[in-house]
mmCIF file of C-alpha atoms and ligand atoms in Angstrom:
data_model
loop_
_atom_site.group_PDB
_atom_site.id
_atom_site.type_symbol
_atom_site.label_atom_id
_atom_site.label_comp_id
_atom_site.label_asym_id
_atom_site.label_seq_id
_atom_site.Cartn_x
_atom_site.Cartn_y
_atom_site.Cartn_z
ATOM 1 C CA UNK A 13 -34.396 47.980 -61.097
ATOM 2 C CA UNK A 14 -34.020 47.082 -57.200
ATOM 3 C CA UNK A 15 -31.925 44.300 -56.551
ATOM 4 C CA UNK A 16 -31.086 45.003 -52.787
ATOM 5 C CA UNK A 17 -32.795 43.310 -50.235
ATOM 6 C CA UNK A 18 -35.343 45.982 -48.185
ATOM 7 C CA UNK A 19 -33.252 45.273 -44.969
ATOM 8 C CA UNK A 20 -29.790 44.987 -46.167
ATOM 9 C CA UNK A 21 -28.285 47.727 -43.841
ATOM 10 C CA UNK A 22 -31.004 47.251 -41.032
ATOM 11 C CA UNK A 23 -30.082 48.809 -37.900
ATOM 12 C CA UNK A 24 -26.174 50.153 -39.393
ATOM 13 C CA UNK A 25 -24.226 53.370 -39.204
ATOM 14 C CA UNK A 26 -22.811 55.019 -42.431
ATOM 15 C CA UNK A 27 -21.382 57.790 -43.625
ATOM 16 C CA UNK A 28 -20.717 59.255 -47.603
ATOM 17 C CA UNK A 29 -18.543 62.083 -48.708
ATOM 18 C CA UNK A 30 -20.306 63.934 -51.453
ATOM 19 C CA UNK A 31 -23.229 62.543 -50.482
ATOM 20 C CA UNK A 32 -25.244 65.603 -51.424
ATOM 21 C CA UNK A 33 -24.672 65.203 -55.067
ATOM 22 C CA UNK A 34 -24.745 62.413 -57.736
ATOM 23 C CA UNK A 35 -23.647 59.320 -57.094
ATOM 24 C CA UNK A 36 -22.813 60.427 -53.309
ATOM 25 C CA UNK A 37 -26.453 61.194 -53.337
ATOM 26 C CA UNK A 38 -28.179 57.935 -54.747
ATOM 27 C CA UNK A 39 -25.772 55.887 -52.101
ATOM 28 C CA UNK A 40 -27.142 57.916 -49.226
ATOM 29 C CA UNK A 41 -30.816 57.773 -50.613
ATOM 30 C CA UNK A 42 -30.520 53.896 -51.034
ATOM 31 C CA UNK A 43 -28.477 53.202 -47.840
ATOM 32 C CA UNK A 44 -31.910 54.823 -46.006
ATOM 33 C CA UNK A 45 -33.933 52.282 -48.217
ATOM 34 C CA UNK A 46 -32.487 49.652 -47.517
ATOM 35 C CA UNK A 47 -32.780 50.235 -43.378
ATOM 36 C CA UNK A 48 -29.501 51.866 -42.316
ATOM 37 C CA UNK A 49 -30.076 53.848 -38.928
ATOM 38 C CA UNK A 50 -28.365 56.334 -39.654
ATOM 39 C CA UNK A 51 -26.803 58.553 -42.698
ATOM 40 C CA UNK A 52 -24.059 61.047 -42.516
ATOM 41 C CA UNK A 53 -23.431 62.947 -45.492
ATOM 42 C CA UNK A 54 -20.265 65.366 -45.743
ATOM 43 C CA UNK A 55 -19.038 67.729 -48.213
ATOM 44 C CA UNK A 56 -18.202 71.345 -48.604
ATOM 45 C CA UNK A 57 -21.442 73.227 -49.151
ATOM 46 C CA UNK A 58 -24.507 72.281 -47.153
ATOM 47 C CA UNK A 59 -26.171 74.100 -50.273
ATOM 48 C CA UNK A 60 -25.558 70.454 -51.978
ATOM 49 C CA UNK A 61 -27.303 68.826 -48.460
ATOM 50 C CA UNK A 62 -30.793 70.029 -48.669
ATOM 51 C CA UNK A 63 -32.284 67.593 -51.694
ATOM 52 C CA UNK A 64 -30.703 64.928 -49.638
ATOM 53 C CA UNK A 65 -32.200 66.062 -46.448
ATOM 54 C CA UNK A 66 -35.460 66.656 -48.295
ATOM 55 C CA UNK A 67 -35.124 63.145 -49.755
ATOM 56 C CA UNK A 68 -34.661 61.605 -46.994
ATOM 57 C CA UNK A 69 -37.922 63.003 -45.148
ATOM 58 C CA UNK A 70 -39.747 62.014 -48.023
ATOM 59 C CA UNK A 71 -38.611 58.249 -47.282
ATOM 60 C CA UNK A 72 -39.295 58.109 -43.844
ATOM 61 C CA UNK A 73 -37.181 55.665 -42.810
ATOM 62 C CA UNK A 74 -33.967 56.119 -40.797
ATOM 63 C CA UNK A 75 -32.038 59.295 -39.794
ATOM 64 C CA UNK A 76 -30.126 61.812 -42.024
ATOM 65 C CA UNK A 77 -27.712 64.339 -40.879
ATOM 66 C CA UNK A 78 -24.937 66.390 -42.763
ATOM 67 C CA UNK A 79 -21.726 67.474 -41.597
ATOM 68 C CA UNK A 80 -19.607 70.687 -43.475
ATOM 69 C CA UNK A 81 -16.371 69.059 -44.258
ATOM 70 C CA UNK A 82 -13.477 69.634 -47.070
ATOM 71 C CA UNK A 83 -11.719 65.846 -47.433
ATOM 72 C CA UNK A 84 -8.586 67.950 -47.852
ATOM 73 C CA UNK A 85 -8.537 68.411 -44.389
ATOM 74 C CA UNK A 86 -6.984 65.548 -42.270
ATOM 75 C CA UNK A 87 -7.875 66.630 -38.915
ATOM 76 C CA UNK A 88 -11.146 67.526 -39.592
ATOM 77 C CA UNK A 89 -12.100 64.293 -40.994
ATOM 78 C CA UNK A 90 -10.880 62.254 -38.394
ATOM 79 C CA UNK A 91 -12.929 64.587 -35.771
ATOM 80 C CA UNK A 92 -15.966 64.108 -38.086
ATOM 81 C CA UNK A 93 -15.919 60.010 -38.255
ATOM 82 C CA UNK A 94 -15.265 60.421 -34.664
ATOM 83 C CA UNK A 95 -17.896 62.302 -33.926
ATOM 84 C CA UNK A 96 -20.536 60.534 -36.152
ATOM 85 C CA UNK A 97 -19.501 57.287 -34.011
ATOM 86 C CA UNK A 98 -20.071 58.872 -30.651
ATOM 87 C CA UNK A 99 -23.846 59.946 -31.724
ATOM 88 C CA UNK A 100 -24.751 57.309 -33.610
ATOM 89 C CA UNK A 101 -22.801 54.294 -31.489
ATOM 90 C CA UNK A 102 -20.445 53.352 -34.553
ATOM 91 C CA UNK A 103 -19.586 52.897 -37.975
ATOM 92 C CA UNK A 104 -19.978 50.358 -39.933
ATOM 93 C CA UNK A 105 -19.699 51.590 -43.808
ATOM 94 C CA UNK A 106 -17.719 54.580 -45.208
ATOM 95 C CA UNK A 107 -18.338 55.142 -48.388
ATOM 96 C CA UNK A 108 -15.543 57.901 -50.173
ATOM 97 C CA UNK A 109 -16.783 58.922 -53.312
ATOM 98 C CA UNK A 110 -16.024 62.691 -52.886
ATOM 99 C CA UNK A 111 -13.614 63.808 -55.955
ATOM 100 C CA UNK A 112 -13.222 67.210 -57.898
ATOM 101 C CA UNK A 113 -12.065 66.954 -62.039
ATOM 102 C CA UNK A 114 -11.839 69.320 -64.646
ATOM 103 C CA UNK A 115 -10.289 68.561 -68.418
ATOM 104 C CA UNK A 116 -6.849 70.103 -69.066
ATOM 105 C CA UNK A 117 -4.141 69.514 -71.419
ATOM 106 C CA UNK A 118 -1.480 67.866 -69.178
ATOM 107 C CA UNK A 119 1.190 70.726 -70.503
ATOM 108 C CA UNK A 120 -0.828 73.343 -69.106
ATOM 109 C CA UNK A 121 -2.060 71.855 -65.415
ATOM 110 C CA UNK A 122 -0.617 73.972 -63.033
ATOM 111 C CA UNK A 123 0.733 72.945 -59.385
ATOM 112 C CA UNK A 124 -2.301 74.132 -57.350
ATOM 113 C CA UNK A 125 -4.587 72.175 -59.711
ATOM 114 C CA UNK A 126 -2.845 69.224 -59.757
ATOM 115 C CA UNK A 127 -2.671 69.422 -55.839
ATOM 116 C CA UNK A 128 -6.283 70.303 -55.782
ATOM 117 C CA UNK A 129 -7.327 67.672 -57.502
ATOM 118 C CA UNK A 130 -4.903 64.459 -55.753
ATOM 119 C CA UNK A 131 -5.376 66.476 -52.757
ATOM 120 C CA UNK A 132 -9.710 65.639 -52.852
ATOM 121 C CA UNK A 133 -9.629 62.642 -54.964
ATOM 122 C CA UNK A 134 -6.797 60.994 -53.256
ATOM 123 C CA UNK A 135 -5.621 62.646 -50.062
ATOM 124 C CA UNK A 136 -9.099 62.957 -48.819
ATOM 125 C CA UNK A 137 -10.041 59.369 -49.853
ATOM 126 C CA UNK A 138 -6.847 58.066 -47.388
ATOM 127 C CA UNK A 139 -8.074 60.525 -44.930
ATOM 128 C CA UNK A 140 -11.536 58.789 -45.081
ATOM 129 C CA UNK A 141 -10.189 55.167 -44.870
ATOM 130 C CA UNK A 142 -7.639 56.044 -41.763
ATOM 131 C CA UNK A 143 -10.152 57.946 -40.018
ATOM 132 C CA UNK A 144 -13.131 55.081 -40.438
ATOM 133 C CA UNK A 145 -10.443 52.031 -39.474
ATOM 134 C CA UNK A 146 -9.287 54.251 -36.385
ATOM 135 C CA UNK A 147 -12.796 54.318 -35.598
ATOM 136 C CA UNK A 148 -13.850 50.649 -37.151
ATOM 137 C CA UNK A 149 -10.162 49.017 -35.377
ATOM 138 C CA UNK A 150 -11.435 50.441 -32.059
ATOM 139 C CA UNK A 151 -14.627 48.963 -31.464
ATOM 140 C CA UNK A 152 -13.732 45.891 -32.393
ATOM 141 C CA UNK A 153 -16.379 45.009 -34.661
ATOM 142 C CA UNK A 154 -15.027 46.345 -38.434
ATOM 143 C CA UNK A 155 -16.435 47.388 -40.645
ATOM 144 C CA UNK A 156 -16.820 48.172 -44.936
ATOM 145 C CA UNK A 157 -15.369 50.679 -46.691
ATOM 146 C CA UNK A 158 -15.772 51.616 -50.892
ATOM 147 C CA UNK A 159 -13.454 54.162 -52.225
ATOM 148 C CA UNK A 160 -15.039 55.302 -56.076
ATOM 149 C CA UNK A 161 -12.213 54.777 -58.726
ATOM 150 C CA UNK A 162 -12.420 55.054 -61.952
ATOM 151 C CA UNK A 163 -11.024 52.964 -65.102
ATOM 152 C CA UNK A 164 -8.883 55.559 -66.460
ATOM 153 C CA UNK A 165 -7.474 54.856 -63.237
ATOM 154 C CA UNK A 166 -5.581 51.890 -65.873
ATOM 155 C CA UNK A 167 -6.010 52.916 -69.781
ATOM 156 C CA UNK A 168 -5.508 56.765 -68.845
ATOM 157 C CA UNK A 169 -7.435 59.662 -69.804
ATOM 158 C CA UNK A 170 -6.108 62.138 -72.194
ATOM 159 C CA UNK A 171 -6.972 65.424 -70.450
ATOM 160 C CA UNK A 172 -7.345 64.498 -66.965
ATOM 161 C CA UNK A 173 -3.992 63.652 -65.773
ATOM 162 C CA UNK A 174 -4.241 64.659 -62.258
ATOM 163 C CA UNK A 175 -7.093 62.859 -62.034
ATOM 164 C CA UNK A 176 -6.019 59.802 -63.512
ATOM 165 C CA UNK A 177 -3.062 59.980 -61.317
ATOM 166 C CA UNK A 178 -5.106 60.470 -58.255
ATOM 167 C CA UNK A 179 -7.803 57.241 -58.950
ATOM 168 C CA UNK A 180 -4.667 55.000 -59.643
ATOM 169 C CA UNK A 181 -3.725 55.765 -56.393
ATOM 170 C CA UNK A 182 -6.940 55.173 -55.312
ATOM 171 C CA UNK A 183 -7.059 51.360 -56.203
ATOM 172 C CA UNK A 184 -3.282 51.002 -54.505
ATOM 173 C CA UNK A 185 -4.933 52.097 -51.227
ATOM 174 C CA UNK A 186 -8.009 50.467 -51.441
ATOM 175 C CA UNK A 187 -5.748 46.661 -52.495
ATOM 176 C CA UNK A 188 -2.769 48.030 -49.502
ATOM 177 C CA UNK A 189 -5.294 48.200 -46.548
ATOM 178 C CA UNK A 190 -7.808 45.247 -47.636
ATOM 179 C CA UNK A 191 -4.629 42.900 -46.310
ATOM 180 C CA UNK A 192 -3.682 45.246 -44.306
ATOM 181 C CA UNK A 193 -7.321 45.414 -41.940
ATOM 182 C CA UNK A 194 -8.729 42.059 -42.818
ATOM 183 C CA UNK A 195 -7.159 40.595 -39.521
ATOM 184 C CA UNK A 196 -9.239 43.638 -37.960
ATOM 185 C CA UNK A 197 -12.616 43.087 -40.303
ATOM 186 C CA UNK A 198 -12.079 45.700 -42.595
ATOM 187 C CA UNK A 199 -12.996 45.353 -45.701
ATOM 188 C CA UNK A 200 -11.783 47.587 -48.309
ATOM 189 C CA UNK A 201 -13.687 47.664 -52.150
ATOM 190 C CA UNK A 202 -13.607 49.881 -55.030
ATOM 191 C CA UNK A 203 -16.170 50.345 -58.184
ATOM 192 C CA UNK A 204 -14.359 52.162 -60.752
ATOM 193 C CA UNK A 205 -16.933 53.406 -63.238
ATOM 194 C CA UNK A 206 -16.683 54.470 -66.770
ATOM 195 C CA UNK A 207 -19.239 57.723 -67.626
ATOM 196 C CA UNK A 208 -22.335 57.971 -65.849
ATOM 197 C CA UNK A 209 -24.250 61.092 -65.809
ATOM 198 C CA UNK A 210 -23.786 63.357 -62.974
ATOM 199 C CA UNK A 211 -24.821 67.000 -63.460
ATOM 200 C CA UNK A 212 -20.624 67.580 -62.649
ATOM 201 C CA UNK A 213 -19.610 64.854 -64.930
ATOM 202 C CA UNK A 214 -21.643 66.205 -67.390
ATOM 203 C CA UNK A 215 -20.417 70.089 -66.701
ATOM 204 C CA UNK A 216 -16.534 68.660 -66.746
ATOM 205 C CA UNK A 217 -16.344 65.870 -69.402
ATOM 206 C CA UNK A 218 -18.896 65.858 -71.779
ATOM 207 C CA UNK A 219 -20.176 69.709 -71.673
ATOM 208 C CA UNK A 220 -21.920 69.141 -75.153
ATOM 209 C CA UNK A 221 -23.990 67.028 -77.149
ATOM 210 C CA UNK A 222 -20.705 66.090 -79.589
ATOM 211 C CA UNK A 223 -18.549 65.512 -76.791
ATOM 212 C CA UNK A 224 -21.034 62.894 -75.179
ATOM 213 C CA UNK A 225 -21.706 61.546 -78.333
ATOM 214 C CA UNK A 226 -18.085 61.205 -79.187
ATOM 215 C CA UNK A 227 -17.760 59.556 -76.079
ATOM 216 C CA UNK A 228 -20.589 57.212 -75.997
ATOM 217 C CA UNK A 229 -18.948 55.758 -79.267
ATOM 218 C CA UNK A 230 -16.064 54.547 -77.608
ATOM 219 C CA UNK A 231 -18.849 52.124 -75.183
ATOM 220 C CA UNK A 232 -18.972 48.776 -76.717
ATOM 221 C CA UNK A 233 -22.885 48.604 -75.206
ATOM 222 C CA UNK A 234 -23.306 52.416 -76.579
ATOM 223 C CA UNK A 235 -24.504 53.086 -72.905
ATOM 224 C CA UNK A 236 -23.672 55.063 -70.047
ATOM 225 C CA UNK A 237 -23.936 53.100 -66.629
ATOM 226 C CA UNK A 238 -26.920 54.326 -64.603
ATOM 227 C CA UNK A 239 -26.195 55.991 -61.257
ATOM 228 C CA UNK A 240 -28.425 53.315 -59.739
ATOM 229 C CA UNK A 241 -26.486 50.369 -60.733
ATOM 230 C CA UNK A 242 -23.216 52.012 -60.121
ATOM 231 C CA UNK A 243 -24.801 52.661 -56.426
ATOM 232 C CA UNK A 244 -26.588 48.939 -56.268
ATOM 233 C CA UNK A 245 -22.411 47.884 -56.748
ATOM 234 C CA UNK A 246 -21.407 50.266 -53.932
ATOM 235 C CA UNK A 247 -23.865 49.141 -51.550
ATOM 236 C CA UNK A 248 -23.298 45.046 -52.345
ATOM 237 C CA UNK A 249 -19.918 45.672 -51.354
ATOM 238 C CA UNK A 250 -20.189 47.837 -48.401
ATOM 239 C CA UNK A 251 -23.215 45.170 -47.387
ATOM 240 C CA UNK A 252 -23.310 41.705 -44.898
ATOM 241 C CA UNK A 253 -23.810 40.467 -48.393
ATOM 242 C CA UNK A 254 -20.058 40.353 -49.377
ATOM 243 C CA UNK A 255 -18.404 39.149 -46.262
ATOM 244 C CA UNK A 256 -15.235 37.588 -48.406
ATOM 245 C CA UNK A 257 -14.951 40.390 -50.849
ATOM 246 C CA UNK A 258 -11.936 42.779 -50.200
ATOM 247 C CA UNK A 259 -9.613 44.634 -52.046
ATOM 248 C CA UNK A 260 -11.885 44.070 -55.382
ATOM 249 C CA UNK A 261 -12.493 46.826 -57.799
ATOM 250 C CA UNK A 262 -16.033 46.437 -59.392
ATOM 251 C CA UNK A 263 -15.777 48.050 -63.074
ATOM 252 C CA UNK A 264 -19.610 49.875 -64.322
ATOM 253 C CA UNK A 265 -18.152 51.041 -67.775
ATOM 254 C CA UNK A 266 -20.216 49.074 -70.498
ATOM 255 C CA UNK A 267 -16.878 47.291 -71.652
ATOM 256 C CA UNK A 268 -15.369 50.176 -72.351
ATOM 257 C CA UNK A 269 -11.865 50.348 -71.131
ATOM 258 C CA UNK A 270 -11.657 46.231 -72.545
ATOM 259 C CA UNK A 271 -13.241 47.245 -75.965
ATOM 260 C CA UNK A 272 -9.638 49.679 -76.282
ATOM 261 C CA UNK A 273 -7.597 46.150 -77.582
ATOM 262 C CA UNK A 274 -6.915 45.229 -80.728
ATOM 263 C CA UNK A 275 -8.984 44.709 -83.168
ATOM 264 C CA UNK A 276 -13.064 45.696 -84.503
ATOM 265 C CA UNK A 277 -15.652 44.057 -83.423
ATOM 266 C CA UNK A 278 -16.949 41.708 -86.231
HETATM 267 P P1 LIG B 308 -20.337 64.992 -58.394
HETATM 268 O O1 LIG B 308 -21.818 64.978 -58.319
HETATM 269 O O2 LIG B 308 -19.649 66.200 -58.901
HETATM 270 O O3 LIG B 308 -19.794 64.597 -56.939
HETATM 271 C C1 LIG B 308 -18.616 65.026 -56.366
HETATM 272 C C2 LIG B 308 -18.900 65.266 -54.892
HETATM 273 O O4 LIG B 308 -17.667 65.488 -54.210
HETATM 274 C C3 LIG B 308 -19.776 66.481 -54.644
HETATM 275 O O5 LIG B 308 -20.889 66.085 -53.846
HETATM 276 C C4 LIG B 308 -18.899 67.462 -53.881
HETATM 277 O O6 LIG B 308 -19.654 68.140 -52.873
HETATM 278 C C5 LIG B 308 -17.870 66.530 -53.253
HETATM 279 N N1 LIG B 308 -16.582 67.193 -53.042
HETATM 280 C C6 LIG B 308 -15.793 67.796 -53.965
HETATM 281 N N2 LIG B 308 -14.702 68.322 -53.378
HETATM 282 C C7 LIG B 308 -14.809 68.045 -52.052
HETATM 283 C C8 LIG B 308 -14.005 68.327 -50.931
HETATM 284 N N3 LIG B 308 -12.835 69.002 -51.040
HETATM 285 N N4 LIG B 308 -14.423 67.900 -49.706
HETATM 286 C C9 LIG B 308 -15.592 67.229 -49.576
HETATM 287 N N5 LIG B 308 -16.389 66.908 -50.609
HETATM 288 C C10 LIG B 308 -16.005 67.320 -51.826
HETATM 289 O O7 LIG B 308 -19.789 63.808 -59.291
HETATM 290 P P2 LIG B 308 -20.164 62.277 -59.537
HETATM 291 O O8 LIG B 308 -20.099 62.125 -61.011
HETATM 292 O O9 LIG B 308 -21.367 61.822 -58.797
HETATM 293 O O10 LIG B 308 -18.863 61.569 -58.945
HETATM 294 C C11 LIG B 308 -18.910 60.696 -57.840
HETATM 295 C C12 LIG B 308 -17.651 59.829 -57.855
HETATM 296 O O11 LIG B 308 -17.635 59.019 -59.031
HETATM 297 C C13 LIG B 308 -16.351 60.637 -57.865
HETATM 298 O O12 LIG B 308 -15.378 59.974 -57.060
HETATM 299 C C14 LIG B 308 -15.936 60.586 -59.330
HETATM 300 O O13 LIG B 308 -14.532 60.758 -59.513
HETATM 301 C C15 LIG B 308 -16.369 59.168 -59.680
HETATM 302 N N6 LIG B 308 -16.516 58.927 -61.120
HETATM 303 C C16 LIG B 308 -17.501 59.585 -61.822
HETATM 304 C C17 LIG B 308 -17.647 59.326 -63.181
HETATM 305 C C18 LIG B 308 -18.745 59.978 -63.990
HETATM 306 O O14 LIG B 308 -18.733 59.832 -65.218
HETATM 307 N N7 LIG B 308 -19.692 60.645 -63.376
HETATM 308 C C19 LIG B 308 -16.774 58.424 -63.813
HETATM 309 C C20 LIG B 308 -15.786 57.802 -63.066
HETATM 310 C C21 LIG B 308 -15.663 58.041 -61.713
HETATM 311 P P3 LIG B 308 -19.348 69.663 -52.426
HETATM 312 O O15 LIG B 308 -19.241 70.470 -53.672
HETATM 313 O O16 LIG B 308 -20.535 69.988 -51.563
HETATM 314 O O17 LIG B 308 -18.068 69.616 -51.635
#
């Protein structure tokens, strides 16, 4: 179900990392629904750009382009927001949803994965938020900015430490700069979802039937989210339609991570 107005993002500038893929990829296709002017996808393979490329042709309606980028990569990112201002004339929502995750026992994660992952998930999510409030500071006119979380980011997640670890920090950056750039009209949200399917989720959390179905039990609505309302949450924040929301973290997990108290339900 829609619940966006058509013209939400009518004549704006954005850019998503991971765009190409999952919920990246929804954002991206809605963000051209709903009017933006222009669409700048990043991530590593441009493989992972063409169904949004293709998508977007199919829509009609604003302009898509992708750029090759690794968020580990602090330089580069900065050059890319840069450069997506200069041809489009702005910015005016970054969305960083780009993460990697892979389940592990925490006794056996070894350096370069745990720096792998907090270097994508976290690293490149600060890179993303400097690099769009250099950019967002400068002209003078702010902007919106959604980092993805997730709620293990609180009640942990046995398995995906590094992970964990990183989306923690995650919601610390996104609560630090939301005081720190309101007096420059930056806002800074977060949605943290609980499971959603994603052909990655999917491949790195719940590779079988028993693992999903295991997992679905702990859901108090015995539901995934849908990438579509975890998007629709996204794009309200990032929108003109939140002007006095910063620094929140918007939770899509079915009640999952609150159903964990004490107690069964009657
Ligand atoms: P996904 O389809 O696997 O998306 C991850 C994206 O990140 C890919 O498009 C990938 O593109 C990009 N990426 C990975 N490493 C990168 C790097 N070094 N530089 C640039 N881009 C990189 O997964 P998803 O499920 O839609 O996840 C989207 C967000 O939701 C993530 O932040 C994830 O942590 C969060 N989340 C997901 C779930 C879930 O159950 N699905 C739950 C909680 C939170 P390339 O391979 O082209 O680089």
């Amino acid at each position: 179900m829609r619940s966006l107005r058509d013209d939400l993002f009518e004549g704006q500038v954005a850019m998503v990392t991971g765009g190409g893929t999952g919920l990246g990829f929804e954002v991206s296709r809605q963000l051209l629904q709903l009017g933006a002017k222009a669409v700048v996808v990043a991530s590593r393979s441009s493989e992972h750009h063409a169904r949004i490329l293709a998508e977007a042709e199919r829509i009609g309606r604003g302009r898509i382009d992708s750029v090759v980028l690794d968020v580990r990569e602090p330089d580069r990112v900065d050059e890319a927001v840069r450069a997506v201002a200069e041809r489009h004339g702005g910015l005016d929502v970054m969305i960083n949803n780009a993460a990697g995750n892979f389940v592990v026992p925490s006794l056996r994660v070894k350096p370069k994965a745990w720096r792998a992952v907090i270097d994508i998930a976290l690293s490149g999510t600060f890179y993303g938020c400097q690099a769009a409030g250099r950019v967002m500071a400068r002209s003078g006119n702010g902007g919106a900015i959604v980092n993805i979380a997730a709620t293990y980011a609180w009640t942990g997640m046995p398995g995906v430490v590094h992970s964990a670890a990183a989306k923690a920090g995650v919601v610390a950056v996104t609560r630090t700069l939301a005081v720190e750039w309101a007096p420059l009209r930056i806002r800074v949200n977060a949605v943290a979802p609980g499971p959603f399917h994603s052909d990655g989720a999917a491949q790195n959390l719940w590779p079988d039937e028993a693992a999903k179905e295991a997992l679905l039990r702990t859901i108090p609505t015995g539901a995934f989210a849908s990438v579509t309302e975890v998007a629709e949450s996204v794009l309200f924040l990032a929108s003109r339609a939140a002007p006095s929301m910063t620094g929140e973290v918007v939770v899509h997990d079915g009640g999952q991570w609150l159903g964990k108290g004490m107690g069964r339900r009657p």
